[in-house]
């Protein structure tokens, strides 16, 4: 399908992009395009209005960087799933994100889709949400006046991922002495989008779980920490029965109605996630 | 003018900005080996290579790939000699209606350029973005294993 005409802008720096964003009316940011281009087609199909200006971030090379400096990992918003999968820094310092990226969509989409688009795309189910919450990541935006604005990933998703700024990069401390497990339940056989995803972070000391974080995305709302599950896990002993014991006291009715198959899927995923984390620490 | 480098040839094009790469390839340049099918990033028929990586031309703006190396199915044979992957698809009967074949072949090229000895799981994973409505997947996998061997001179 031919797209409705728009004016294409390709700034070469974030500053330039922010300036354009501030001055142009009726404007949309374009990253990898896997959501934007499909949306433009759907809007046209439905006879709806499409933006007059597109600001493509593709030519801003600085936004593609992935690096670790003084134990702080920085991922540029234009890093693609593929960049993440092949990053030597992440392989060494944060393999969790590689595991997440590997499961997203299809090869071609992974080659195109950026982490920035995944975070700001405002689909409740997109998959970098839970790991970034579990990593206590910070999102660095550039405002229309060119100033930096830093928001904690958890707060950003609590505010329903709304922004009128440009996401420049994501930073977080390289995890040390903690384990992470990420699990996703796709709608159908893979590849498909998840109906539920979870990222569990914890360390194991003296037979107990410490530093526990449970970030959950039930696809109906954006990712959140579940403090009730975190507290329950923190009280468990780290033995082979931990997963089963977790389920004994847990009320999951906030995610799916009692008796709903989704609740069964969620509880078995929780159990498996915890057991996998224990296995990692052995 | 926008400069697009397609199959090692430079095209100077007067683009307006909203053209997808698929539209430029097929409707402006007549490179119709790249197919339009779902037009919403689901089927892989419009796959081309950008700097050796498989992407979907139906959701790529042509201006976004200015100065990149674009390879379409027309660009992988040498004159009348088919590329070994194309030949393997013919030899193994992996082309039924043929509509999905250009996309599959280009993704296979991207895979084998990076990993000359993929196992079956790696082959399946690399083709996860392609649909063949004739259901000819098994022969496609055979063809890829055959092409990989030929490219390794085995
Ligand atoms: C077939 C298909 C399958 C998919 N499967 C999955 C899946 O399994 N898991 C998953 O998580 N996602 C999936 N997605 C969704 C999507 O591809 C990803 O979420 C992707 O990461 C979006 O990134 P993008 O670079 O393509 O974003 P774009 O489409 O370019 O942009 C998405 C949105 O983010 C905004 N934006 C982008 N970058 C910035 C920035 N730096 N600053 C401010 N705003 C910005 C854009 O304005 C737009 O609103 C799928 C999509 C398709 C088409």
Short mmCIF file of N, CA and C in Angstrom, two decimals, chain A residues 30-134:
data_model
loop_
_atom_site.label_atom_id
_atom_site.label_comp_id
_atom_site.label_asym_id
_atom_site.label_seq_id
_atom_site.Cartn_x
_atom_site.Cartn_y
_atom_site.Cartn_z
N UNK A 30 10.19 8.24 14.03
CA UNK A 30 10.34 6.92 13.40
C UNK A 30 11.68 6.31 13.83
N UNK A 31 11.61 5.08 14.35
CA UNK A 31 12.86 4.37 14.70
C UNK A 31 13.01 3.23 13.70
N UNK A 32 12.80 1.98 14.14
CA UNK A 32 12.92 0.85 13.21
C UNK A 32 11.73 0.75 12.27
N UNK A 33 10.63 1.36 12.66
CA UNK A 33 9.46 1.42 11.77
C UNK A 33 8.51 0.24 11.85
N UNK A 34 8.81 -0.76 12.68
CA UNK A 34 7.98 -1.98 12.65
C UNK A 34 6.57 -1.72 13.19
N UNK A 35 6.43 -0.72 14.05
CA UNK A 35 5.09 -0.32 14.50
C UNK A 35 4.59 0.85 13.66
N UNK A 36 5.46 1.86 13.50
CA UNK A 36 5.01 3.11 12.86
C UNK A 36 4.49 2.87 11.44
N UNK A 37 5.26 2.16 10.63
CA UNK A 37 4.85 2.01 9.23
C UNK A 37 3.55 1.22 9.10
N UNK A 38 3.43 0.17 9.92
CA UNK A 38 2.18 -0.59 9.91
C UNK A 38 1.01 0.30 10.35
N UNK A 39 1.26 1.14 11.35
CA UNK A 39 0.20 2.02 11.85
C UNK A 39 -0.22 3.02 10.78
N UNK A 40 0.76 3.59 10.08
CA UNK A 40 0.43 4.56 9.03
C UNK A 40 -0.47 3.91 7.96
N UNK A 41 -0.17 2.65 7.65
CA UNK A 41 -0.98 1.95 6.64
C UNK A 41 -2.41 1.72 7.16
N UNK A 42 -2.49 1.30 8.44
CA UNK A 42 -3.82 1.02 9.01
C UNK A 42 -4.66 2.30 9.07
N UNK A 43 -4.01 3.40 9.48
CA UNK A 43 -4.74 4.67 9.57
C UNK A 43 -5.28 5.05 8.19
N UNK A 44 -4.43 4.87 7.19
CA UNK A 44 -4.87 5.23 5.83
C UNK A 44 -6.04 4.34 5.41
N UNK A 45 -5.90 3.04 5.68
CA UNK A 45 -6.98 2.09 5.34
C UNK A 45 -8.30 2.50 5.96
N UNK A 46 -8.22 3.00 7.20
CA UNK A 46 -9.44 3.38 7.92
C UNK A 46 -9.89 4.81 7.60
N UNK A 47 -9.20 5.42 6.69
CA UNK A 47 -9.57 6.79 6.29
C UNK A 47 -9.21 7.83 7.35
N UNK A 48 -8.35 7.46 8.28
CA UNK A 48 -7.98 8.40 9.34
C UNK A 48 -6.80 9.27 8.89
N UNK A 49 -6.59 10.33 9.62
CA UNK A 49 -5.53 11.28 9.29
C UNK A 49 -4.18 10.67 9.65
N UNK A 50 -3.17 10.93 8.83
CA UNK A 50 -1.81 10.46 9.15
C UNK A 50 -0.91 11.68 9.33
N UNK A 51 0.21 11.53 10.07
CA UNK A 51 1.05 12.70 10.37
C UNK A 51 1.63 13.37 9.11
N UNK A 52 1.84 14.66 9.24
CA UNK A 52 2.39 15.41 8.09
C UNK A 52 3.90 15.35 8.06
N UNK A 53 4.50 15.07 9.23
CA UNK A 53 5.96 15.04 9.31
C UNK A 53 6.43 13.77 10.01
N UNK A 54 7.49 13.21 9.45
CA UNK A 54 8.13 12.05 10.08
C UNK A 54 9.58 12.42 10.36
N UNK A 55 9.99 12.23 11.62
CA UNK A 55 11.41 12.44 11.95
C UNK A 55 12.04 11.07 12.13
N UNK A 56 12.89 10.70 11.19
CA UNK A 56 13.55 9.41 11.29
C UNK A 56 14.84 9.55 12.11
N UNK A 57 15.02 8.63 13.05
CA UNK A 57 16.24 8.68 13.89
C UNK A 57 17.35 7.79 13.31
N UNK A 58 17.08 7.20 12.13
CA UNK A 58 18.01 6.21 11.56
C UNK A 58 19.42 6.74 11.33
N UNK A 59 19.54 8.01 11.02
CA UNK A 59 20.87 8.53 10.64
C UNK A 59 21.66 9.02 11.87
N UNK A 60 21.08 8.88 13.05
CA UNK A 60 21.80 9.34 14.24
C UNK A 60 22.60 8.16 14.81
N UNK A 61 23.83 8.06 14.35
CA UNK A 61 24.66 6.88 14.68
C UNK A 61 24.88 6.75 16.19
N UNK A 62 24.99 7.91 16.87
CA UNK A 62 25.28 7.86 18.32
C UNK A 62 24.21 7.10 19.09
N UNK A 63 23.01 7.03 18.54
CA UNK A 63 21.92 6.35 19.26
C UNK A 63 21.99 4.83 19.16
N UNK A 64 22.96 4.33 18.37
CA UNK A 64 23.03 2.87 18.20
C UNK A 64 24.03 2.20 19.14
N UNK A 65 24.72 3.02 19.94
CA UNK A 65 25.81 2.49 20.77
C UNK A 65 25.33 1.57 21.89
N UNK A 66 26.12 0.54 22.14
CA UNK A 66 25.93 -0.27 23.35
C UNK A 66 27.31 -0.33 24.02
N UNK A 67 27.43 0.12 25.25
CA UNK A 67 28.75 0.08 25.89
C UNK A 67 28.63 -0.05 27.40
N UNK A 68 29.72 -0.50 28.01
CA UNK A 68 29.79 -0.55 29.48
C UNK A 68 30.96 0.32 29.92
N UNK A 69 30.69 1.25 30.83
CA UNK A 69 31.77 2.08 31.36
C UNK A 69 31.58 2.20 32.86
N UNK A 70 32.64 1.87 33.59
CA UNK A 70 32.60 1.91 35.06
C UNK A 70 31.34 1.20 35.58
N UNK A 71 31.11 0.01 35.08
CA UNK A 71 29.99 -0.84 35.51
C UNK A 71 28.61 -0.30 35.15
N UNK A 72 28.54 0.78 34.37
CA UNK A 72 27.23 1.26 33.91
C UNK A 72 27.07 0.86 32.44
N UNK A 73 25.98 0.15 32.17
CA UNK A 73 25.70 -0.27 30.80
C UNK A 73 24.81 0.79 30.15
N UNK A 74 25.19 1.19 28.94
CA UNK A 74 24.39 2.17 28.19
C UNK A 74 23.94 1.53 26.88
N UNK A 75 22.66 1.62 26.62
CA UNK A 75 22.13 1.11 25.34
C UNK A 75 21.42 2.27 24.65
N UNK A 76 21.89 2.62 23.47
CA UNK A 76 21.27 3.69 22.70
C UNK A 76 19.87 3.27 22.27
N UNK A 77 18.96 4.23 22.17
CA UNK A 77 17.57 3.87 21.88
C UNK A 77 17.41 3.24 20.50
N UNK A 78 18.37 3.48 19.59
CA UNK A 78 18.25 2.93 18.23
C UNK A 78 18.97 1.58 18.09
N UNK A 79 19.46 1.03 19.19
CA UNK A 79 20.04 -0.32 19.11
C UNK A 79 18.91 -1.29 18.77
N UNK A 80 19.14 -2.13 17.79
CA UNK A 80 18.10 -3.08 17.38
C UNK A 80 18.19 -4.35 18.23
N UNK A 81 17.16 -5.17 18.13
CA UNK A 81 17.21 -6.47 18.82
C UNK A 81 18.46 -7.22 18.36
N UNK A 82 18.75 -7.13 17.06
CA UNK A 82 19.93 -7.81 16.54
C UNK A 82 21.21 -7.27 17.19
N UNK A 83 21.32 -5.94 17.29
CA UNK A 83 22.50 -5.35 17.94
C UNK A 83 22.65 -5.89 19.35
N UNK A 84 21.52 -6.03 20.04
CA UNK A 84 21.56 -6.51 21.42
C UNK A 84 22.00 -7.98 21.45
N UNK A 85 21.43 -8.78 20.55
CA UNK A 85 21.77 -10.21 20.51
C UNK A 85 23.27 -10.42 20.25
N UNK A 86 23.85 -9.54 19.40
CA UNK A 86 25.25 -9.73 19.01
C UNK A 86 26.22 -8.90 19.86
N UNK A 87 25.72 -8.21 20.87
CA UNK A 87 26.60 -7.33 21.64
C UNK A 87 27.53 -8.13 22.56
N UNK A 88 28.85 -7.91 22.39
CA UNK A 88 29.83 -8.59 23.25
C UNK A 88 29.71 -8.08 24.68
N UNK A 89 29.44 -6.77 24.81
CA UNK A 89 29.32 -6.17 26.15
C UNK A 89 28.17 -6.82 26.92
N UNK A 90 27.02 -6.96 26.24
CA UNK A 90 25.85 -7.53 26.93
C UNK A 90 26.04 -9.02 27.20
N UNK A 91 26.74 -9.69 26.29
CA UNK A 91 27.00 -11.12 26.52
C UNK A 91 27.77 -11.28 27.83
N UNK A 92 28.70 -10.35 28.05
CA UNK A 92 29.53 -10.43 29.26
C UNK A 92 28.77 -9.88 30.48
N UNK A 93 28.13 -8.73 30.30
CA UNK A 93 27.61 -8.00 31.47
C UNK A 93 26.11 -8.17 31.72
N UNK A 94 25.33 -8.54 30.70
CA UNK A 94 23.89 -8.66 30.93
C UNK A 94 23.23 -9.58 29.89
N UNK A 95 23.56 -10.89 29.98
CA UNK A 95 22.99 -11.84 29.00
C UNK A 95 21.46 -11.88 29.04
N UNK A 96 20.87 -11.42 30.14
CA UNK A 96 19.40 -11.39 30.25
C UNK A 96 18.78 -10.70 29.03
N UNK A 97 19.32 -9.54 28.67
CA UNK A 97 18.70 -8.78 27.57
C UNK A 97 18.85 -9.50 26.22
N UNK A 98 19.93 -10.28 26.11
CA UNK A 98 20.11 -11.06 24.88
C UNK A 98 19.00 -12.12 24.80
N UNK A 99 18.75 -12.77 25.93
CA UNK A 99 17.70 -13.81 25.96
C UNK A 99 16.34 -13.20 25.61
N UNK A 100 16.10 -11.99 26.09
CA UNK A 100 14.81 -11.34 25.80
C UNK A 100 14.72 -11.02 24.30
N UNK A 101 15.78 -10.41 23.76
CA UNK A 101 15.75 -9.98 22.36
C UNK A 101 15.60 -11.17 21.41
N UNK A 102 16.22 -12.29 21.78
CA UNK A 102 16.18 -13.47 20.90
C UNK A 102 14.76 -13.98 20.66
N UNK A 103 13.88 -13.71 21.63
CA UNK A 103 12.52 -14.24 21.51
C UNK A 103 11.55 -13.31 20.83
N UNK A 104 12.00 -12.09 20.56
CA UNK A 104 11.06 -11.12 20.00
C UNK A 104 10.82 -11.40 18.51
N UNK A 105 9.58 -11.52 18.14
CA UNK A 105 9.13 -11.55 16.75
C UNK A 105 9.96 -12.48 15.88
N UNK A 106 10.31 -12.01 14.69
CA UNK A 106 10.97 -12.84 13.69
C UNK A 106 12.34 -12.23 13.34
N UNK A 107 13.12 -12.99 12.58
CA UNK A 107 14.47 -12.53 12.25
C UNK A 107 14.46 -11.13 11.64
N UNK A 108 13.59 -10.93 10.64
CA UNK A 108 13.59 -9.62 9.97
C UNK A 108 13.20 -8.51 10.94
N UNK A 109 12.19 -8.79 11.78
CA UNK A 109 11.76 -7.76 12.75
C UNK A 109 12.91 -7.50 13.74
N UNK A 110 13.57 -8.57 14.19
CA UNK A 110 14.68 -8.37 15.14
C UNK A 110 15.80 -7.53 14.51
N UNK A 111 15.96 -7.65 13.20
CA UNK A 111 16.99 -6.85 12.51
C UNK A 111 16.59 -5.37 12.44
N UNK A 112 15.31 -5.09 12.57
CA UNK A 112 14.83 -3.71 12.39
C UNK A 112 14.39 -3.06 13.69
N UNK A 113 13.73 -3.82 14.54
CA UNK A 113 13.06 -3.26 15.73
C UNK A 113 14.07 -2.76 16.75
N UNK A 114 13.86 -1.55 17.24
CA UNK A 114 14.80 -0.97 18.21
C UNK A 114 14.25 -1.11 19.64
N UNK A 115 15.16 -1.03 20.59
CA UNK A 115 14.74 -1.08 22.00
C UNK A 115 13.95 0.17 22.34
N UNK A 116 14.32 1.30 21.72
CA UNK A 116 13.60 2.56 21.98
C UNK A 116 12.16 2.48 21.55
N UNK A 117 11.93 1.91 20.37
CA UNK A 117 10.56 1.76 19.86
C UNK A 117 9.76 0.78 20.71
N UNK A 118 10.45 -0.23 21.21
CA UNK A 118 9.79 -1.22 22.06
C UNK A 118 9.29 -0.58 23.36
N UNK A 119 10.10 0.32 23.91
CA UNK A 119 9.75 0.95 25.20
C UNK A 119 8.68 2.03 25.02
N UNK A 120 8.83 2.82 23.95
CA UNK A 120 7.94 3.98 23.80
C UNK A 120 6.75 3.70 22.88
N UNK A 121 6.71 2.47 22.31
CA UNK A 121 5.66 2.14 21.35
C UNK A 121 4.26 2.09 21.94
N UNK A 122 4.17 2.02 23.28
CA UNK A 122 2.91 2.06 24.00
C UNK A 122 1.99 0.86 23.73
N UNK A 123 2.60 -0.27 23.41
CA UNK A 123 1.84 -1.52 23.46
C UNK A 123 2.11 -2.10 24.85
N UNK A 124 1.05 -2.54 25.52
CA UNK A 124 1.23 -3.00 26.90
C UNK A 124 2.14 -4.24 26.97
N UNK A 125 2.17 -5.04 25.93
CA UNK A 125 2.82 -6.35 26.02
C UNK A 125 4.27 -6.38 25.54
N UNK A 126 4.84 -5.27 25.11
CA UNK A 126 6.19 -5.35 24.53
C UNK A 126 7.21 -5.77 25.59
N UNK A 127 8.29 -6.39 25.10
CA UNK A 127 9.01 -7.29 25.99
C UNK A 127 10.23 -6.77 26.73
N UNK A 128 10.71 -5.58 26.37
CA UNK A 128 11.84 -5.09 27.16
C UNK A 128 11.37 -4.48 28.48
N UNK A 129 10.05 -4.36 28.66
CA UNK A 129 9.55 -3.72 29.87
C UNK A 129 9.97 -4.45 31.14
N UNK A 130 9.65 -5.73 31.25
CA UNK A 130 9.92 -6.42 32.53
C UNK A 130 11.42 -6.49 32.85
N UNK A 131 12.29 -6.82 31.87
CA UNK A 131 13.71 -6.85 32.25
C UNK A 131 14.23 -5.47 32.66
N UNK A 132 13.76 -4.41 32.03
CA UNK A 132 14.27 -3.08 32.40
C UNK A 132 13.79 -2.69 33.79
N UNK A 133 12.57 -3.11 34.15
CA UNK A 133 12.09 -2.85 35.51
C UNK A 133 12.96 -3.66 36.50
N UNK A 134 13.20 -4.92 36.17
CA UNK A 134 14.00 -5.76 37.08
C UNK A 134 15.45 -5.29 37.19
#
